[in-house]
Amino acid sequence: MNEMFIRFYGGLFPSFMLAILLMGLVFQLHQIRRERKCADIIEAISSFGAPYKILPVVVIFRFILNNESFEALITSFGLPQEDSRELTKSGLYSAALPLMLYIISLGVVNVHCYLLIMALHIFSKVAAVLFGWIPSLLFTFCEKIKVLLLTLAILTSCILCGSLGIIISYICFVIQLARLCHLTRVSNNGNIATKFNFGVTILLIFLWVVVLSFPASISWAKNLRYTFILLDDSNKLMSVLSVLSISCLIVLDNPISARESYLYLAPGVYVVNVLLLLYGMVSVYRIIYAVTSVLLGLAVTRIIYYLKNGQHIDIEQEKSD
C-alpha cells in the first residue's frame, strides 16, 4: 500500500514541501520588518505554516480557474491549466488530497530542517577545531576568495553548465552559514543570529534548485570527453539567475538592511506560493521558477538598499547590539 502511494503521489510532495518553507519565509520577512530579528525556520513554520493559511486561498483560485469562462480565457492566452485537472483525468485527485499532502509534508520538512541545522552545528564545530588556529586577519583574505568563487560560479553557469555554478555557490553558502553558526554560539549578537536563521531558510529553499538541476551536471560530466560546454541546457537562464541571486545574498548577507521592502516582498512570496500549489504539483521542474523568483526578489531588494545607502550593514542594529 505504501509503495503504491509513493508511486502515484510521491511526485506531488516537492511542491508542498517547498510551499511550507516559503510560508516560513513569509513569517520571517514580516518578523524582520517589525522586530529586526528572525526566528529559526522550525519556529517560523510552526507560527505560519498551518494548512488553513494557504490551502483555502489555493482552493478559491482553483475554483475560479476551473470556471468555464476563465478556462476559455486561459486557453486563448496559451496559458497552462492548473494541475488538478490533469490529476483528475488520471484519477488521482480528490478534494482532500492537497490537505493530506500538506500535512505529511509538514512533518517531513520539520525533520529535514532539524537535521540540516544539526548538521551545520556539527560541521561548524569540526571546522572550528580544525581551523581555529587561523588568525582572524586571514578571514579578510577568505572573504576575497569567497567573492572569487562566486564569480567563478556565475561564469561557470553562463559558459559551461548552469548546474555547476549552482553547486559552487551552494558550497560557498554552506561554508558561510557554518561560520555564522560558530559566531552565533560564541557571541550574543542578535544580528548574527538573524543572519544565520534567515540564511538557513534560504539554504533550504535553494536546495531544491540544486537537486532539480543535478541531472544536468551528470549530463555535463558524461559529455566531457566531447565538449566542456553543455549545449542542451534547458534551465540555463534560471540557473544563471539563481546563481546571481544567491551570490548577491551571500555577499550582501544582512537581511535586516532591506527590511522596509519586506512589506511588499512578503505578499509577493505568498503569491508565488499560491501559484506553486496550483501549477507545481505535476511538473516538478516549475519549482525552479518559483525558487528563482523568490531569490531574485530578495536579491533585488538588497541591491537597491546597497545602491541607495552604499552599505549593507544595518548601523542602528549594530549599535543596539
Coordinates of C-alpha atoms in Angstrom, one line a residue:
M1 CA 0.0 0.0 0.0
N2 CA 2.8 2.4 0.9
E3 CA 4.6 1.6 -2.3
M4 CA 1.5 2.3 -4.3
F5 CA 1.0 5.6 -2.5
I6 CA 4.6 6.7 -3.1
R7 CA 4.4 5.6 -6.8
F8 CA 1.4 7.6 -7.6
Y9 CA 1.7 10.5 -5.2
G10 CA 5.4 10.8 -4.4
G11 CA 6.0 13.3 -7.2
L12 CA 3.4 15.6 -5.8
F13 CA 5.2 16.2 -2.5
P14 CA 8.1 18.5 -3.6
S15 CA 5.8 21.5 -4.3
F16 CA 4.1 21.1 -0.9
M17 CA 7.4 20.8 0.9
L18 CA 8.7 24.0 -0.8
A19 CA 5.4 25.7 -0.1
I20 CA 5.9 25.1 3.6
L21 CA 9.4 26.5 3.5
L22 CA 8.0 29.6 1.7
M23 CA 5.4 30.0 4.4
G24 CA 8.1 30.1 7.0
L25 CA 10.0 32.6 4.8
V26 CA 6.9 34.9 4.7
F27 CA 6.8 34.8 8.5
Q28 CA 10.5 35.6 8.8
L29 CA 10.2 38.6 6.4
H30 CA 7.3 40.0 8.4
Q31 CA 9.2 39.4 11.7
I32 CA 12.4 41.1 10.5
R33 CA 10.4 44.1 9.3
R34 CA 8.6 44.5 12.6
E35 CA 11.1 43.3 15.2
R36 CA 14.5 43.4 13.5
K37 CA 15.0 39.7 14.4
C38 CA 14.4 36.4 12.8
A39 CA 13.2 33.1 14.3
D40 CA 14.6 29.9 13.1
I41 CA 12.8 28.1 10.3
I42 CA 11.2 25.5 12.5
E43 CA 9.6 28.2 14.7
A44 CA 8.6 30.1 11.7
I45 CA 6.8 27.1 10.2
S46 CA 5.1 26.4 13.5
S47 CA 3.8 30.0 13.6
F48 CA 2.7 30.5 10.0
G49 CA 2.9 27.1 8.3
A50 CA -0.6 25.8 9.2
P51 CA -2.6 24.5 6.2
Y52 CA -5.5 26.9 6.7
K53 CA -3.2 29.8 6.0
I54 CA -2.6 28.8 2.4
L55 CA -4.8 26.0 1.2
P56 CA -8.2 27.9 1.3
V57 CA -6.7 30.6 -1.0
V58 CA -5.5 27.9 -3.4
V59 CA -9.0 26.3 -3.4
I60 CA -10.6 29.6 -4.2
F61 CA -8.2 30.3 -7.1
R62 CA -8.6 26.7 -8.3
F63 CA -12.4 27.1 -8.4
I64 CA -12.0 30.4 -10.3
L65 CA -9.5 28.9 -12.8
N66 CA -11.8 25.9 -13.5
N67 CA -14.7 28.1 -14.3
E68 CA -15.7 27.8 -17.9
S69 CA -15.4 31.5 -18.7
F70 CA -11.9 31.7 -17.2
E71 CA -10.9 28.4 -18.8
A72 CA -11.7 29.9 -22.2
L73 CA -9.7 33.0 -21.4
I74 CA -6.7 30.9 -20.2
T75 CA -6.8 28.8 -23.4
S76 CA -6.9 31.9 -25.6
F77 CA -3.7 33.2 -23.9
G78 CA -2.0 29.9 -24.3
L79 CA -1.5 29.5 -20.5
P80 CA -1.4 26.1 -18.9
Q81 CA -4.3 24.6 -16.9
E82 CA -3.8 24.2 -13.2
D83 CA -2.7 20.8 -12.1
S84 CA -5.8 19.4 -10.5
R85 CA -7.4 19.0 -14.0
E86 CA -4.6 16.7 -15.1
L87 CA -4.7 14.8 -11.9
T88 CA -8.4 14.4 -12.1
K89 CA -8.1 12.9 -15.6
S90 CA -5.6 10.4 -14.2
G91 CA -8.0 9.5 -11.4
L92 CA -5.5 10.7 -8.7
Y93 CA -7.2 13.9 -7.5
S94 CA -9.6 14.4 -4.7
A95 CA -10.7 17.3 -2.6
A96 CA -8.8 16.1 0.4
L97 CA -5.6 15.3 -1.5
P98 CA -3.9 18.8 -1.0
L99 CA -4.6 18.8 2.7
M100 CA -3.2 15.2 3.1
L101 CA -0.1 16.0 1.1
Y102 CA 0.4 19.3 3.0
I103 CA 0.2 17.6 6.5
I104 CA 2.6 14.8 5.5
S105 CA 5.0 17.3 4.0
L106 CA 4.8 19.4 7.2
G107 CA 6.3 16.6 9.2
V108 CA 8.9 15.8 6.6
V109 CA 10.0 19.4 6.3
N110 CA 10.3 19.8 10.1
V111 CA 12.6 16.8 10.3
H112 CA 14.6 18.0 7.3
C113 CA 15.1 21.4 8.9
Y114 CA 16.1 19.9 12.2
L115 CA 18.7 17.6 10.5
L116 CA 20.1 20.4 8.4
I117 CA 20.5 22.7 11.4
M118 CA 22.1 19.9 13.4
A119 CA 24.5 19.1 10.5
L120 CA 25.5 22.8 10.3
H121 CA 26.2 22.9 14.0
I122 CA 28.4 19.7 13.8
F123 CA 30.2 21.0 10.7
S124 CA 30.9 24.4 12.3
K125 CA 32.3 22.7 15.5
V126 CA 34.6 20.4 13.5
A127 CA 35.7 23.4 11.3
A128 CA 36.4 25.5 14.4
V129 CA 38.6 22.7 15.8
L130 CA 40.5 22.2 12.5
F131 CA 40.8 25.9 11.6
G132 CA 40.6 27.7 14.9
W133 CA 44.3 28.4 14.8
I134 CA 44.0 30.7 11.8
P135 CA 44.4 34.4 12.7
S136 CA 41.3 36.4 12.3
L137 CA 43.1 38.8 9.9
L138 CA 43.2 36.0 7.4
F139 CA 39.4 35.9 7.2
T140 CA 39.6 39.1 5.2
F141 CA 41.5 37.2 2.6
C142 CA 39.0 34.4 2.8
E143 CA 36.2 36.9 2.0
K144 CA 38.1 37.8 -1.2
I145 CA 38.3 34.1 -2.0
K146 CA 34.6 33.7 -1.5
V147 CA 33.9 36.5 -3.9
L148 CA 36.3 34.9 -6.5
L149 CA 34.4 31.6 -6.1
L150 CA 31.1 33.2 -6.5
T151 CA 32.4 35.0 -9.6
L152 CA 33.6 31.6 -10.9
A153 CA 30.1 30.1 -10.2
I154 CA 28.5 32.9 -12.2
L155 CA 30.9 32.4 -15.1
T156 CA 30.6 28.6 -15.0
S157 CA 26.8 28.8 -15.1
C158 CA 26.9 31.2 -18.0
I159 CA 29.5 29.4 -20.1
L160 CA 29.8 25.7 -19.2
C161 CA 26.8 24.3 -17.3
G162 CA 24.2 26.1 -15.2
S163 CA 24.0 23.5 -12.5
L164 CA 27.8 23.6 -11.9
G165 CA 27.5 27.3 -10.9
I166 CA 24.6 26.3 -8.6
I167 CA 26.7 23.7 -6.9
I168 CA 29.7 26.0 -6.4
S169 CA 27.5 28.8 -5.0
Y170 CA 25.7 26.3 -2.7
I171 CA 29.0 25.1 -1.3
C172 CA 30.0 28.7 -0.6
F173 CA 26.7 29.3 1.1
V174 CA 27.1 26.3 3.3
I175 CA 30.6 27.4 4.4
Q176 CA 29.3 30.9 5.2
L177 CA 26.4 29.5 7.3
A178 CA 28.8 27.2 9.1
R179 CA 30.9 30.3 10.1
L180 CA 27.7 32.2 11.1
C181 CA 26.7 29.1 13.2
H182 CA 30.0 29.3 15.0
L183 CA 29.7 33.0 15.6
T184 CA 26.2 32.5 16.9
R185 CA 27.5 30.1 19.6
V186 CA 30.4 32.3 20.8
S187 CA 28.6 35.6 20.8
N188 CA 25.3 37.1 21.8
N189 CA 24.9 39.3 18.8
G190 CA 21.3 39.2 17.7
N191 CA 22.2 40.4 14.2
I192 CA 24.4 37.3 13.7
A193 CA 21.6 35.0 14.9
T194 CA 19.2 36.7 12.4
K195 CA 21.7 36.2 9.6
F196 CA 22.1 32.5 10.4
N197 CA 18.4 31.8 10.9
F198 CA 17.4 33.6 7.7
G199 CA 20.3 32.0 5.8
V200 CA 19.2 28.5 6.8
T201 CA 15.8 29.2 5.3
I202 CA 17.4 30.4 2.0
L203 CA 19.7 27.4 2.0
L204 CA 16.7 25.0 2.4
I205 CA 14.8 26.8 -0.4
F206 CA 17.9 26.9 -2.7
L207 CA 18.5 23.2 -2.1
W208 CA 15.5 22.4 -4.4
V209 CA 17.3 24.2 -7.2
V210 CA 20.4 22.1 -6.5
V211 CA 18.5 18.9 -6.5
L212 CA 16.5 19.6 -9.6
S213 CA 19.5 20.9 -11.5
F214 CA 21.8 18.0 -10.6
P215 CA 20.8 15.8 -13.6
A216 CA 22.3 18.4 -15.8
S217 CA 25.6 18.1 -14.0
I218 CA 25.6 14.4 -14.7
S219 CA 24.9 15.0 -18.4
W220 CA 27.7 17.5 -18.5
A221 CA 30.1 15.1 -16.8
K222 CA 29.2 12.3 -19.3
N223 CA 29.9 14.6 -22.2
L224 CA 33.2 15.9 -21.0
R225 CA 35.1 13.7 -23.4
Y226 CA 33.4 15.5 -26.3
T227 CA 32.9 19.1 -25.1
F228 CA 33.3 21.2 -21.9
I229 CA 30.0 23.0 -22.6
L230 CA 26.6 21.5 -22.0
L231 CA 24.9 22.5 -25.3
D232 CA 21.3 21.4 -24.4
D233 CA 20.9 23.1 -21.1
S234 CA 17.2 23.9 -20.9
N235 CA 17.4 25.5 -17.5
K236 CA 20.4 27.7 -18.1
L237 CA 18.6 31.0 -17.8
M238 CA 17.0 30.0 -14.5
S239 CA 20.3 28.6 -13.3
V240 CA 22.2 31.8 -14.1
L241 CA 19.5 33.9 -12.4
S242 CA 19.6 31.6 -9.3
V243 CA 23.4 31.8 -9.1
L244 CA 23.4 35.6 -9.5
S245 CA 20.7 35.9 -6.8
I246 CA 22.3 33.6 -4.3
S247 CA 25.6 35.3 -4.8
C248 CA 24.1 38.7 -4.0
L249 CA 22.5 37.2 -0.9
I250 CA 25.8 35.7 0.2
V251 CA 27.8 38.9 -0.3
L252 CA 25.1 41.3 1.0
D253 CA 24.3 39.0 3.9
N254 CA 22.4 41.2 6.3
P255 CA 18.6 40.6 5.9
I256 CA 17.8 43.4 8.3
S257 CA 19.2 46.1 6.0
A258 CA 16.4 45.9 3.4
R259 CA 13.6 45.2 5.9
E260 CA 11.3 48.1 4.8
S261 CA 10.9 46.4 1.4
Y262 CA 9.6 43.2 3.0
L263 CA 6.2 44.9 3.4
Y264 CA 5.8 44.3 -0.3
L265 CA 8.1 41.3 -0.8
A266 CA 6.4 39.0 1.8
P267 CA 3.0 39.2 -0.1
G268 CA 4.9 38.6 -3.3
V269 CA 6.4 35.4 -1.9
Y270 CA 2.9 34.4 -0.7
V271 CA 1.5 34.8 -4.3
V272 CA 4.4 32.7 -5.7
N273 CA 3.4 30.1 -3.1
V274 CA -0.2 30.0 -4.3
L275 CA 0.9 29.7 -7.9
L276 CA 3.3 26.9 -6.9
L277 CA 0.5 24.9 -5.4
L278 CA -1.7 25.5 -8.5
Y279 CA 0.9 24.8 -11.2
G280 CA 3.8 23.0 -9.5
M281 CA 2.4 19.6 -8.4
V282 CA 2.6 17.7 -11.7
S283 CA 5.5 19.5 -13.3
V284 CA 8.2 19.4 -10.6
Y285 CA 10.6 21.5 -12.7
R286 CA 8.3 24.5 -12.3
I287 CA 9.7 24.6 -8.7
I288 CA 12.8 26.1 -10.2
Y289 CA 10.9 29.1 -11.5
A290 CA 9.2 29.6 -8.1
V291 CA 12.5 29.4 -6.2
T292 CA 14.3 31.7 -8.7
S293 CA 11.7 34.3 -8.5
V294 CA 11.8 34.4 -4.7
L295 CA 15.6 34.5 -4.6
L296 CA 15.6 37.2 -7.3
G297 CA 13.2 39.3 -5.3
L298 CA 15.3 39.0 -2.2
A299 CA 18.5 39.9 -4.1
V300 CA 16.9 42.9 -5.8
T301 CA 15.8 44.4 -2.5
R302 CA 19.2 44.1 -1.0
I303 CA 20.9 45.5 -4.2
I304 CA 18.6 48.5 -4.2
Y305 CA 19.3 49.2 -0.5
Y306 CA 23.0 48.9 -1.1
L307 CA 22.9 51.3 -4.1
K308 CA 20.9 53.8 -2.1
N309 CA 22.9 53.6 1.1
G310 CA 26.3 52.4 0.0
Q311 CA 26.4 49.7 2.6
H312 CA 24.5 46.5 3.5
I313 CA 25.0 46.7 7.3
D314 CA 22.2 48.0 9.5
I315 CA 24.1 50.6 11.5
E316 CA 21.3 51.1 14.0
Q317 CA 21.0 47.4 14.7
E318 CA 24.7 47.1 15.2
K319 CA 24.7 49.9 17.7
S320 CA 21.8 48.4 19.6
D321 CA 23.5 45.1 19.8

